[in-house]
Amino acid sequence: MSLNRRHFLTGTAMIAVAATLAACGGGSSSGSGSGTGTDEMITADTEAELTLAYWDKNQTPTVEANIASFKEKYPNITVTTNLTVYNDYWTKLRTQAEGNTMPDVLWMNGPNIQLYASNGMLAPVDGEVPWDSYPASLVDLYTYDGTHYGIPKDYDTIGVFYNKKIFEAAGVELPTAGWTWEDFHAKAKAISDWGKDQGIWGCATTVNGDGQGTYYNTMLQAGGFIIKDGKSGFDDPKSIEGLTCWAEWIADGSVAPPTVVTDTKPLDMFNNGKSAMFWAGDWTCPEIVESFSGEVTDVDVIDMPSKAKQATVIHGLAWTTSSQSKNPAAAKALAIHMASQASQEVEGKNGTAIPAFTGTQQPWIDAYPDWSCQIFVDAAEKYSVAYPVSKNTSVWADKEADYLNPAFAGETDVTTAATELAAFMNEALAEEA
């Protein structure tokens, strides 16, 4: 789920798309274009035809239910949905942008919001949206150049899933609230030492290039940053501390190395009892329920351990509207409706994702009564930091593993790798200016 939300295009392909969007959007960062007049009032008598694009068929019941309630207010507005599988979604959207046929209302993710907003492909959604009803860090993620371009739909934060049976068998106490990096390391090391003859790791998680699930969080927890004011934070001393911990944990066998989790997915290792802990986002919950080899009551989840502070990366989807829409007022009304409290209550009850509107999360939490899933909501509201993005996020994000995997595996020096990654990233960011 997290990878599906992040990746778009890589390297020169991403740069080419940015150039194409700039050409057809005029390179404007104002989000204007044909989407003017979005403050026009619409009424029950308004007639319009809208298209709505999304990529997850599991969310079709939620999308359709919320469109139905929209049509109760505006019976003369027709909404046609375009469901496109994720791998084709962005390619199709690029073609539509080039042909001036983008959908009126569409899902957007963090890594692509600046690309489309900066090139004038999205219309602003300022106005009657209750922005303080969504996590501030998520609102910030979908704000570009001081303007809101996306209304939060749902979100992901990160926790540590753990197998209570393995802890018990290894004679290791379960993690408790307020635990630290040192506590995590001690528990992971003890379990790995106990389970090495059985192929059981203290922790197996996505250290092979998934910053959202792992090292972005420790960089932040150590007091560092990933990107700020158009500059990379990978060479910041505190950020390097948040990378070095993984190399140290891997070096002494506490955490499975990149080669292991590349050959076998860490989620599968956790579900099959081959790791006691797994750092992951809330999107993992249904997959663990479906595939865990033991009883789901043997599993629980807890906040990530802290260092200088608590911190988690937050990501999530947003509802956006196209600046190319021929019915901008109706499109804006639909986007606001799809992100409204009532619509997100439907989202929570359907269990498709954690809804972003404050106070609508309880039904999602209740879907996992045996687990401490409140931690994901608390993290979002209390100590989350927006997923790191730029205009061409994937140009540098997709290269992180090339620098960090060898360092995590002990093949190169962490400080050197982080410094070189920062230099590469800063060059990429300079090209965006």
Tab-separated table of C-alpha atoms in Angstrom:
chain	number	residue	atom	x	y	z
A	1	MET	CA	0.000	0.000	0.000
A	2	SER	CA	2.710	2.480	0.919
A	3	LEU	CA	4.678	1.802	-2.244
A	4	ASN	CA	1.539	2.158	-4.319
A	5	ARG	CA	0.993	5.556	-2.769
A	6	ARG	CA	4.515	6.756	-3.439
A	7	HIS	CA	5.908	5.692	-6.761
A	8	PHE	CA	5.115	7.451	-10.012
A	9	LEU	CA	7.999	7.608	-12.461
A	10	THR	CA	11.741	7.532	-12.043
A	11	GLY	CA	14.798	9.398	-13.225
A	12	THR	CA	14.728	10.985	-16.647
A	13	ALA	CA	11.179	9.797	-17.216
A	14	MET	CA	9.998	11.957	-14.341
A	15	ILE	CA	11.912	14.970	-15.661
A	16	ALA	CA	10.333	14.452	-19.089
A	17	VAL	CA	6.870	14.364	-17.543
A	18	ALA	CA	7.565	17.573	-15.632
A	19	ALA	CA	8.615	19.253	-18.880
A	20	THR	CA	5.505	17.972	-20.635
A	21	LEU	CA	3.205	19.207	-17.888
A	22	ALA	CA	4.945	22.564	-17.862
A	23	ALA	CA	4.391	22.859	-21.603
A	24	CYS	CA	0.690	22.090	-21.462
A	25	GLY	CA	0.086	23.944	-18.208
A	26	GLY	CA	2.186	26.976	-18.945
A	27	GLY	CA	4.410	26.247	-15.958
A	28	SER	CA	2.092	28.257	-13.735
A	29	SER	CA	2.078	27.609	-10.012
A	30	SER	CA	-1.188	29.441	-9.523
A	31	GLY	CA	-3.388	26.487	-10.444
A	32	SER	CA	-5.456	28.696	-12.665
A	33	GLY	CA	-6.077	27.783	-16.318
A	34	SER	CA	-9.613	26.816	-17.211
A	35	GLY	CA	-10.476	26.145	-13.591
A	36	THR	CA	-11.451	29.744	-12.852
A	37	GLY	CA	-14.677	30.586	-11.190
A	38	THR	CA	-14.567	27.798	-8.589
A	39	ASP	CA	-16.221	30.083	-6.029
A	40	GLU	CA	-19.388	30.127	-8.127
A	41	MET	CA	-22.326	28.831	-6.111
A	42	ILE	CA	-24.071	25.670	-7.205
A	43	THR	CA	-27.593	24.662	-6.264
A	44	ALA	CA	-29.837	21.637	-6.465
A	45	ASP	CA	-30.742	22.809	-9.949
A	46	THR	CA	-27.151	22.919	-11.198
A	47	GLU	CA	-26.546	20.696	-14.207
A	48	ALA	CA	-23.085	19.306	-14.889
A	49	GLU	CA	-21.235	16.205	-15.993
A	50	LEU	CA	-18.173	15.205	-13.956
A	51	THR	CA	-15.601	12.427	-14.074
A	52	LEU	CA	-13.945	11.054	-10.939
A	53	ALA	CA	-10.734	9.004	-11.066
A	54	TYR	CA	-9.313	6.605	-8.468
A	55	TRP	CA	-7.231	3.424	-8.468
A	56	ASP	CA	-8.263	1.035	-5.689
A	57	LYS	CA	-11.166	-1.276	-6.530
A	58	ASN	CA	-11.459	-2.209	-2.840
A	59	GLN	CA	-12.661	1.332	-2.239
A	60	THR	CA	-15.356	1.227	-4.904
A	61	PRO	CA	-18.207	0.685	-2.384
A	62	THR	CA	-17.076	3.777	-0.451
A	63	VAL	CA	-16.666	5.883	-3.582
A	64	GLU	CA	-20.080	4.865	-4.920
A	65	ALA	CA	-21.841	5.425	-1.586
A	66	ASN	CA	-20.435	8.927	-1.265
A	67	ILE	CA	-21.275	9.801	-4.866
A	68	ALA	CA	-24.839	8.659	-4.159
A	69	SER	CA	-25.118	11.016	-1.179
A	70	PHE	CA	-23.676	13.829	-3.319
A	71	LYS	CA	-26.378	13.229	-5.930
A	72	GLU	CA	-29.036	13.508	-3.236
A	73	LYS	CA	-27.930	17.142	-2.883
A	74	TYR	CA	-27.319	17.749	-6.572
A	75	PRO	CA	-29.542	15.398	-8.573
A	76	ASN	CA	-28.726	17.040	-11.905
A	77	ILE	CA	-24.988	16.514	-11.650
A	78	THR	CA	-23.854	13.278	-13.279
A	79	VAL	CA	-20.680	11.674	-11.944
A	80	THR	CA	-18.888	9.035	-14.015
A	81	THR	CA	-16.120	7.086	-12.276
A	82	ASN	CA	-12.862	6.006	-13.885
A	83	LEU	CA	-11.192	3.142	-12.014
A	84	THR	CA	-7.650	2.554	-13.272
A	85	VAL	CA	-5.222	0.068	-11.725
A	86	TYR	CA	-2.433	1.866	-9.925
A	87	ASN	CA	0.366	0.927	-12.315
A	88	ASP	CA	-1.522	2.601	-15.172
A	89	TYR	CA	-3.082	5.486	-13.247
A	90	TRP	CA	-0.257	7.996	-13.562
A	91	THR	CA	0.549	7.130	-17.165
A	92	LYS	CA	-3.089	7.675	-18.070
A	93	LEU	CA	-3.231	10.905	-16.094
A	94	ARG	CA	-0.168	12.252	-17.899
A	95	THR	CA	-1.792	11.506	-21.270
A	96	GLN	CA	-4.986	13.184	-20.134
A	97	ALA	CA	-3.054	16.253	-18.949
A	98	GLU	CA	-1.365	16.511	-22.340
A	99	GLY	CA	-4.718	16.236	-24.115
A	100	ASN	CA	-6.555	18.628	-21.789
A	101	THR	CA	-8.897	15.806	-20.750
A	102	MET	CA	-7.980	15.275	-17.106
A	103	PRO	CA	-10.754	13.967	-14.848
A	104	ASP	CA	-12.639	16.669	-12.974
A	105	VAL	CA	-12.015	15.127	-9.548
A	106	LEU	CA	-9.192	12.721	-8.788
A	107	TRP	CA	-7.118	10.990	-6.171
A	108	MET	CA	-3.670	12.484	-5.627
A	109	ASN	CA	-0.712	11.261	-3.555
A	110	GLY	CA	2.028	13.232	-1.822
A	111	PRO	CA	4.936	12.578	-4.178
A	112	ASN	CA	2.987	13.934	-7.159
A	113	ILE	CA	1.068	16.869	-5.688
A	114	GLN	CA	3.832	19.421	-6.327
A	115	LEU	CA	4.460	18.149	-9.843
A	116	TYR	CA	0.861	18.677	-10.890
A	117	ALA	CA	0.201	21.796	-8.796
A	118	SER	CA	3.368	23.602	-9.888
A	119	ASN	CA	2.523	23.003	-13.549
A	120	GLY	CA	-0.975	24.419	-13.293
A	121	MET	CA	-2.797	21.108	-13.647
A	122	LEU	CA	-4.769	21.375	-10.382
A	123	ALA	CA	-7.257	23.964	-9.178
A	124	PRO	CA	-6.972	25.478	-5.687
A	125	VAL	CA	-9.505	24.221	-3.155
A	126	ASP	CA	-9.349	27.072	-0.671
A	127	GLY	CA	-12.610	28.290	0.781
A	128	GLU	CA	-15.142	26.542	2.957
A	129	VAL	CA	-12.995	23.493	3.747
A	130	PRO	CA	-12.563	22.970	7.538
A	131	TRP	CA	-8.790	22.570	7.371
A	132	ASP	CA	-8.367	22.325	11.144
A	133	SER	CA	-10.424	19.116	11.054
A	134	TYR	CA	-7.566	17.250	9.366
A	135	PRO	CA	-4.034	16.512	10.673
A	136	ALA	CA	-2.004	19.664	10.111
A	137	SER	CA	0.940	17.750	8.678
A	138	LEU	CA	-1.331	16.160	6.072
A	139	VAL	CA	-2.828	19.517	5.128
A	140	ASP	CA	0.724	20.813	4.719
A	141	LEU	CA	1.560	17.912	2.417
A	142	TYR	CA	-1.133	18.992	-0.036
A	143	THR	CA	-0.307	22.692	0.161
A	144	TYR	CA	1.976	24.164	-2.489
A	145	ASP	CA	3.292	27.709	-2.597
A	146	GLY	CA	0.874	28.676	0.161
A	147	THR	CA	-2.194	27.332	-1.637
A	148	HIS	CA	-4.292	24.264	-0.798
A	149	TYR	CA	-4.579	21.892	-3.754
A	150	GLY	CA	-5.834	18.738	-2.048
A	151	ILE	CA	-8.308	17.886	0.713
A	152	PRO	CA	-7.096	14.964	2.865
A	153	LYS	CA	-8.986	11.717	2.319
A	154	ASP	CA	-7.167	9.189	4.488
A	155	TYR	CA	-3.763	8.675	6.078
A	156	ASP	CA	-1.031	6.245	7.087
A	157	THR	CA	1.252	6.425	10.098
A	158	ILE	CA	3.814	3.874	11.270
A	159	GLY	CA	3.934	1.529	14.257
A	160	VAL	CA	5.690	-1.677	15.317
A	161	PHE	CA	3.714	-4.898	15.007
A	162	TYR	CA	4.922	-7.662	17.307
A	163	ASN	CA	4.299	-11.371	17.874
A	164	LYS	CA	3.569	-11.982	21.546
A	165	LYS	CA	4.134	-15.732	21.260
A	166	ILE	CA	7.692	-15.268	20.014
A	167	PHE	CA	8.448	-12.811	22.811
A	168	GLU	CA	7.096	-15.299	25.331
A	169	ALA	CA	9.040	-18.225	23.868
A	170	ALA	CA	12.258	-16.177	23.866
A	171	GLY	CA	11.703	-15.017	27.440
A	172	VAL	CA	11.701	-11.361	26.414
A	173	GLU	CA	9.328	-8.836	27.943
A	174	LEU	CA	6.797	-7.256	25.609
A	175	PRO	CA	7.408	-3.666	24.504
A	176	THR	CA	5.601	-0.997	26.499
A	177	ALA	CA	4.588	2.589	25.845
A	178	GLY	CA	7.451	5.047	26.016
A	179	TRP	CA	10.086	2.560	24.908
A	180	THR	CA	13.312	3.789	23.334
A	181	TRP	CA	15.707	2.776	20.589
A	182	GLU	CA	17.814	1.080	23.262
A	183	ASP	CA	14.808	-0.940	24.435
A	184	PHE	CA	13.963	-1.967	20.883
A	185	HIS	CA	17.555	-2.970	20.177
A	186	ALA	CA	17.856	-5.039	23.356
A	187	LYS	CA	14.646	-6.932	22.647
A	188	ALA	CA	15.438	-7.508	18.979
A	189	LYS	CA	18.967	-8.702	19.811
A	190	ALA	CA	17.776	-11.100	22.513
A	191	ILE	CA	15.155	-12.644	20.222
A	192	SER	CA	17.562	-12.951	17.280
A	193	ASP	CA	20.124	-14.673	19.525
A	194	TRP	CA	17.435	-17.037	20.785
A	195	GLY	CA	15.936	-17.751	17.380
A	196	LYS	CA	18.967	-17.895	15.089
A	197	ASP	CA	18.881	-21.698	14.814
A	198	GLN	CA	15.202	-21.502	13.879
A	199	GLY	CA	15.621	-18.732	11.345
A	200	ILE	CA	13.735	-16.258	13.545
A	201	TRP	CA	14.784	-12.614	13.619
A	202	GLY	CA	14.125	-10.087	16.311
A	203	CYS	CA	12.947	-7.733	13.587
A	204	ALA	CA	12.545	-8.011	9.827
A	205	THR	CA	11.299	-4.879	8.136
A	206	THR	CA	11.568	-2.901	4.913
A	207	VAL	CA	15.064	-1.441	5.268
A	208	ASN	CA	15.669	-2.060	1.550
A	209	GLY	CA	14.517	1.324	0.297
A	210	ASP	CA	11.270	1.988	2.171
A	211	GLY	CA	11.978	5.186	4.054
A	212	GLN	CA	8.346	5.662	5.016
A	213	GLY	CA	8.317	2.446	7.022
A	214	THR	CA	11.777	2.686	8.532
A	215	TYR	CA	14.620	5.196	8.254
A	216	TYR	CA	12.613	8.377	7.559
A	217	ASN	CA	11.135	7.860	11.013
A	218	THR	CA	14.425	7.294	12.802
A	219	MET	CA	15.965	10.298	11.054
A	220	LEU	CA	13.136	12.405	12.450
A	221	GLN	CA	13.270	10.735	15.863
A	222	ALA	CA	16.961	11.593	16.150
A	223	GLY	CA	16.180	15.245	15.415
A	224	GLY	CA	17.117	15.239	11.732
A	225	PHE	CA	15.081	15.804	8.582
A	226	ILE	CA	14.722	14.453	5.044
A	227	ILE	CA	14.020	17.631	3.076
A	228	LYS	CA	13.584	21.239	4.170
A	229	ASP	CA	13.613	24.523	2.269
A	230	GLY	CA	14.611	22.734	-0.932
A	231	LYS	CA	17.650	21.056	0.615
A	232	SER	CA	18.408	17.448	1.509
A	233	GLY	CA	18.714	16.488	5.150
A	234	PHE	CA	20.508	13.197	4.624
A	235	ASP	CA	23.889	14.735	5.490
A	236	ASP	CA	22.648	16.398	8.673
A	237	PRO	CA	24.458	14.844	11.692
A	238	LYS	CA	21.165	13.994	13.411
A	239	SER	CA	19.807	12.428	10.235
A	240	ILE	CA	22.965	10.344	9.933
A	241	GLU	CA	22.352	9.152	13.497
A	242	GLY	CA	18.910	8.035	12.359
A	243	LEU	CA	20.508	6.013	9.553
A	244	THR	CA	23.435	4.632	11.530
A	245	CYS	CA	21.136	2.896	14.017
A	246	TRP	CA	19.877	0.565	11.256
A	247	ALA	CA	23.414	-0.321	10.208
A	248	GLU	CA	24.276	-1.095	13.826
A	249	TRP	CA	21.139	-3.145	14.424
A	250	ILE	CA	21.756	-5.111	11.249
A	251	ALA	CA	25.451	-5.586	12.037
A	252	ASP	CA	24.801	-7.458	15.271
A	253	GLY	CA	21.940	-9.509	13.862
A	254	SER	CA	19.091	-7.740	15.647
A	255	VAL	CA	17.463	-6.733	12.348
A	256	ALA	CA	17.419	-8.730	9.111
A	257	PRO	CA	19.692	-7.165	6.437
A	258	PRO	CA	18.515	-5.760	3.077
A	259	THR	CA	19.423	-8.948	1.210
A	260	VAL	CA	17.157	-11.059	3.412
A	261	VAL	CA	14.107	-8.785	3.194
A	262	THR	CA	14.608	-8.383	-0.546
A	263	ASP	CA	14.488	-12.143	-1.079
A	264	THR	CA	11.550	-12.648	1.298
A	265	LYS	CA	9.065	-9.922	2.059
A	266	PRO	CA	9.256	-8.922	5.729
A	267	LEU	CA	5.458	-9.010	5.965
A	268	ASP	CA	5.580	-12.670	4.938
A	269	MET	CA	8.343	-13.303	7.475
A	270	PHE	CA	6.225	-11.748	10.213
A	271	ASN	CA	3.079	-13.614	9.189
A	272	ASN	CA	4.993	-16.911	9.072
A	273	GLY	CA	6.571	-16.491	12.489
A	274	LYS	CA	10.076	-15.739	11.225
A	275	SER	CA	10.340	-12.319	12.851
A	276	ALA	CA	9.102	-11.008	16.169
A	277	MET	CA	8.714	-7.381	15.086
A	278	PHE	CA	7.781	-5.535	11.915
A	279	TRP	CA	7.801	-1.748	11.434
A	280	ALA	CA	4.904	-0.910	9.127
A	281	GLY	CA	1.928	1.321	8.501
A	282	ASP	CA	-1.732	0.825	9.292
A	283	TRP	CA	-2.344	-0.446	5.730
A	284	THR	CA	-0.741	-3.708	6.894
A	285	CYS	CA	-3.562	-4.549	9.302
A	286	PRO	CA	-5.896	-6.346	6.858
A	287	GLU	CA	-2.993	-8.271	5.338
A	288	ILE	CA	-1.913	-9.554	8.758
A	289	VAL	CA	-5.487	-10.492	9.656
A	290	GLU	CA	-5.782	-12.434	6.404
A	291	SER	CA	-2.409	-14.201	6.387
A	292	PHE	CA	-1.016	-14.461	9.928
A	293	SER	CA	-0.131	-18.084	10.658
A	294	GLY	CA	-1.276	-17.997	14.282
A	295	GLU	CA	-4.155	-16.392	16.128
A	296	VAL	CA	-4.585	-12.670	15.517
A	297	THR	CA	-4.712	-12.270	19.287
A	298	ASP	CA	-1.027	-13.256	19.284
A	299	VAL	CA	-0.308	-9.936	17.520
A	300	ASP	CA	-0.367	-6.375	18.755
A	301	VAL	CA	1.027	-3.029	17.617
A	302	ILE	CA	2.775	-0.247	19.512
A	303	ASP	CA	4.265	3.175	18.821
A	304	MET	CA	7.714	3.157	17.302
A	305	PRO	CA	10.488	3.556	19.895
A	306	SER	CA	11.768	7.092	20.385
A	307	LYS	CA	15.191	8.716	20.547
A	308	ALA	CA	15.405	12.501	20.916
A	309	LYS	CA	11.644	12.641	20.333
A	310	GLN	CA	8.650	10.748	19.027
A	311	ALA	CA	8.019	11.123	15.321
A	312	THR	CA	6.307	9.338	12.472
A	313	VAL	CA	6.014	10.109	8.795
A	314	ILE	CA	2.421	10.624	7.751
A	315	HIS	CA	1.184	10.046	4.256
A	316	GLY	CA	-2.274	9.755	2.802
A	317	LEU	CA	-4.363	10.455	-0.242
A	318	ALA	CA	-6.213	13.642	-1.106
A	319	TRP	CA	-9.130	14.664	-3.263
A	320	THR	CA	-8.094	17.185	-5.908
A	321	THR	CA	-9.745	18.895	-8.855
A	322	SER	CA	-8.394	19.532	-12.310
A	323	SER	CA	-7.751	23.067	-13.537
A	324	GLN	CA	-8.995	21.776	-16.910
A	325	SER	CA	-12.506	21.075	-15.623
A	326	LYS	CA	-15.316	22.626	-17.639
A	327	ASN	CA	-17.463	22.568	-14.486
A	328	PRO	CA	-15.064	23.841	-11.813
A	329	ALA	CA	-17.671	24.829	-9.230
A	330	ALA	CA	-19.357	21.430	-9.404
A	331	ALA	CA	-15.978	19.673	-9.316
A	332	LYS	CA	-14.951	21.590	-6.220
A	333	ALA	CA	-18.268	20.770	-4.547
A	334	LEU	CA	-17.786	17.073	-5.278
A	335	ALA	CA	-14.210	17.051	-3.907
A	336	ILE	CA	-15.330	18.818	-0.736
A	337	HIS	CA	-18.190	16.357	-0.351
A	338	MET	CA	-15.949	13.302	-0.831
A	339	ALA	CA	-13.630	14.593	1.918
A	340	SER	CA	-16.412	15.723	4.258
A	341	GLN	CA	-17.099	14.374	7.721
A	342	ALA	CA	-20.125	12.400	6.542
A	343	SER	CA	-18.226	10.819	3.648
A	344	GLN	CA	-15.263	9.954	5.818
A	345	GLU	CA	-17.553	8.326	8.350
A	346	VAL	CA	-18.585	6.011	5.513
A	347	GLU	CA	-14.887	5.443	4.777
A	348	GLY	CA	-14.239	4.447	8.375
A	349	LYS	CA	-17.216	2.088	8.575
A	350	ASN	CA	-16.179	0.361	5.356
A	351	GLY	CA	-12.692	-0.186	6.783
A	352	THR	CA	-10.914	0.799	3.587
A	353	ALA	CA	-8.457	3.218	5.225
A	354	ILE	CA	-8.109	5.492	8.245
A	355	PRO	CA	-10.249	8.510	7.341
A	356	ALA	CA	-8.505	11.849	7.712
A	357	PHE	CA	-11.365	13.903	9.182
A	358	THR	CA	-10.872	14.219	12.933
A	359	GLY	CA	-13.331	12.138	14.916
A	360	THR	CA	-14.231	9.676	12.153
A	361	GLN	CA	-11.545	7.090	12.879
A	362	GLN	CA	-13.238	4.991	15.581
A	363	PRO	CA	-15.033	2.569	13.235
A	364	TRP	CA	-11.692	1.756	11.594
A	365	ILE	CA	-10.097	1.203	15.005
A	366	ASP	CA	-13.022	-1.015	16.022
A	367	ALA	CA	-12.351	-3.239	13.008
A	368	TYR	CA	-9.257	-4.510	14.863
A	369	PRO	CA	-10.558	-5.017	18.417
A	370	ASP	CA	-7.632	-7.184	19.520
A	371	TRP	CA	-4.968	-4.628	18.623
A	372	SER	CA	-3.922	-1.218	19.925
A	373	CYS	CA	-4.675	0.564	16.640
A	374	GLN	CA	-5.454	3.820	18.413
A	375	ILE	CA	-1.688	4.418	18.234
A	376	PHE	CA	-1.923	5.168	14.509
A	377	VAL	CA	-4.505	7.904	15.100
A	378	ASP	CA	-2.657	9.339	18.101
A	379	ALA	CA	0.526	9.487	16.045
A	380	ALA	CA	-1.207	11.393	13.268
A	381	GLU	CA	-2.675	13.938	15.633
A	382	LYS	CA	0.228	14.376	18.049
A	383	TYR	CA	3.620	13.893	16.434
A	384	SER	CA	3.363	13.232	12.705
A	385	VAL	CA	5.577	14.871	10.082
A	386	ALA	CA	4.513	15.197	6.451
A	387	TYR	CA	5.933	12.700	3.982
A	388	PRO	CA	8.967	14.312	2.289
A	389	VAL	CA	8.221	15.491	-1.234
A	390	SER	CA	9.392	17.883	-3.935
A	391	LYS	CA	8.297	18.662	-7.481
A	392	ASN	CA	10.012	15.509	-8.784
A	393	THR	CA	10.108	13.337	-5.670
A	394	SER	CA	10.875	10.011	-7.315
A	395	VAL	CA	14.016	11.310	-9.027
A	396	TRP	CA	15.803	11.240	-5.683
A	397	ALA	CA	13.569	8.956	-3.588
A	398	ASP	CA	13.991	6.031	-5.949
A	399	LYS	CA	17.775	6.293	-5.626
A	400	GLU	CA	17.889	6.113	-1.841
A	401	ALA	CA	18.324	2.346	-1.744
A	402	ASP	CA	21.310	2.518	-4.119
A	403	TYR	CA	23.196	4.533	-1.519
A	404	LEU	CA	21.734	3.211	1.733
A	405	ASN	CA	21.408	-0.550	1.202
A	406	PRO	CA	25.199	-1.091	1.008
A	407	ALA	CA	25.631	1.112	4.084
A	408	PHE	CA	22.970	-0.757	6.057
A	409	ALA	CA	24.606	-4.027	5.029
A	410	GLY	CA	27.989	-2.839	6.318
A	411	GLU	CA	29.569	-2.723	2.872
A	412	THR	CA	30.077	1.062	2.878
A	413	ASP	CA	30.327	3.772	5.517
A	414	VAL	CA	26.977	5.267	6.556
A	415	THR	CA	28.227	8.842	6.779
A	416	THR	CA	29.847	8.628	3.352
A	417	ALA	CA	26.731	7.077	1.812
A	418	ALA	CA	24.451	9.668	3.399
A	419	THR	CA	26.677	12.528	2.266
A	420	GLU	CA	26.798	11.232	-1.292
A	421	LEU	CA	23.023	10.717	-1.317
A	422	ALA	CA	22.534	14.266	-0.069
A	423	ALA	CA	24.759	15.621	-2.837
A	424	PHE	CA	22.805	13.686	-5.478
A	425	MET	CA	19.509	14.807	-3.975
A	426	ASN	CA	20.567	18.462	-3.842
A	427	GLU	CA	21.522	18.349	-7.510
A	428	ALA	CA	18.095	16.908	-8.336
A	429	LEU	CA	16.355	19.541	-6.213
A	430	ALA	CA	18.359	22.334	-7.873
A	431	GLU	CA	17.075	21.189	-11.261
A	432	GLU	CA	13.519	21.621	-10.017
A	433	ALA	CA	13.959	25.301	-9.285
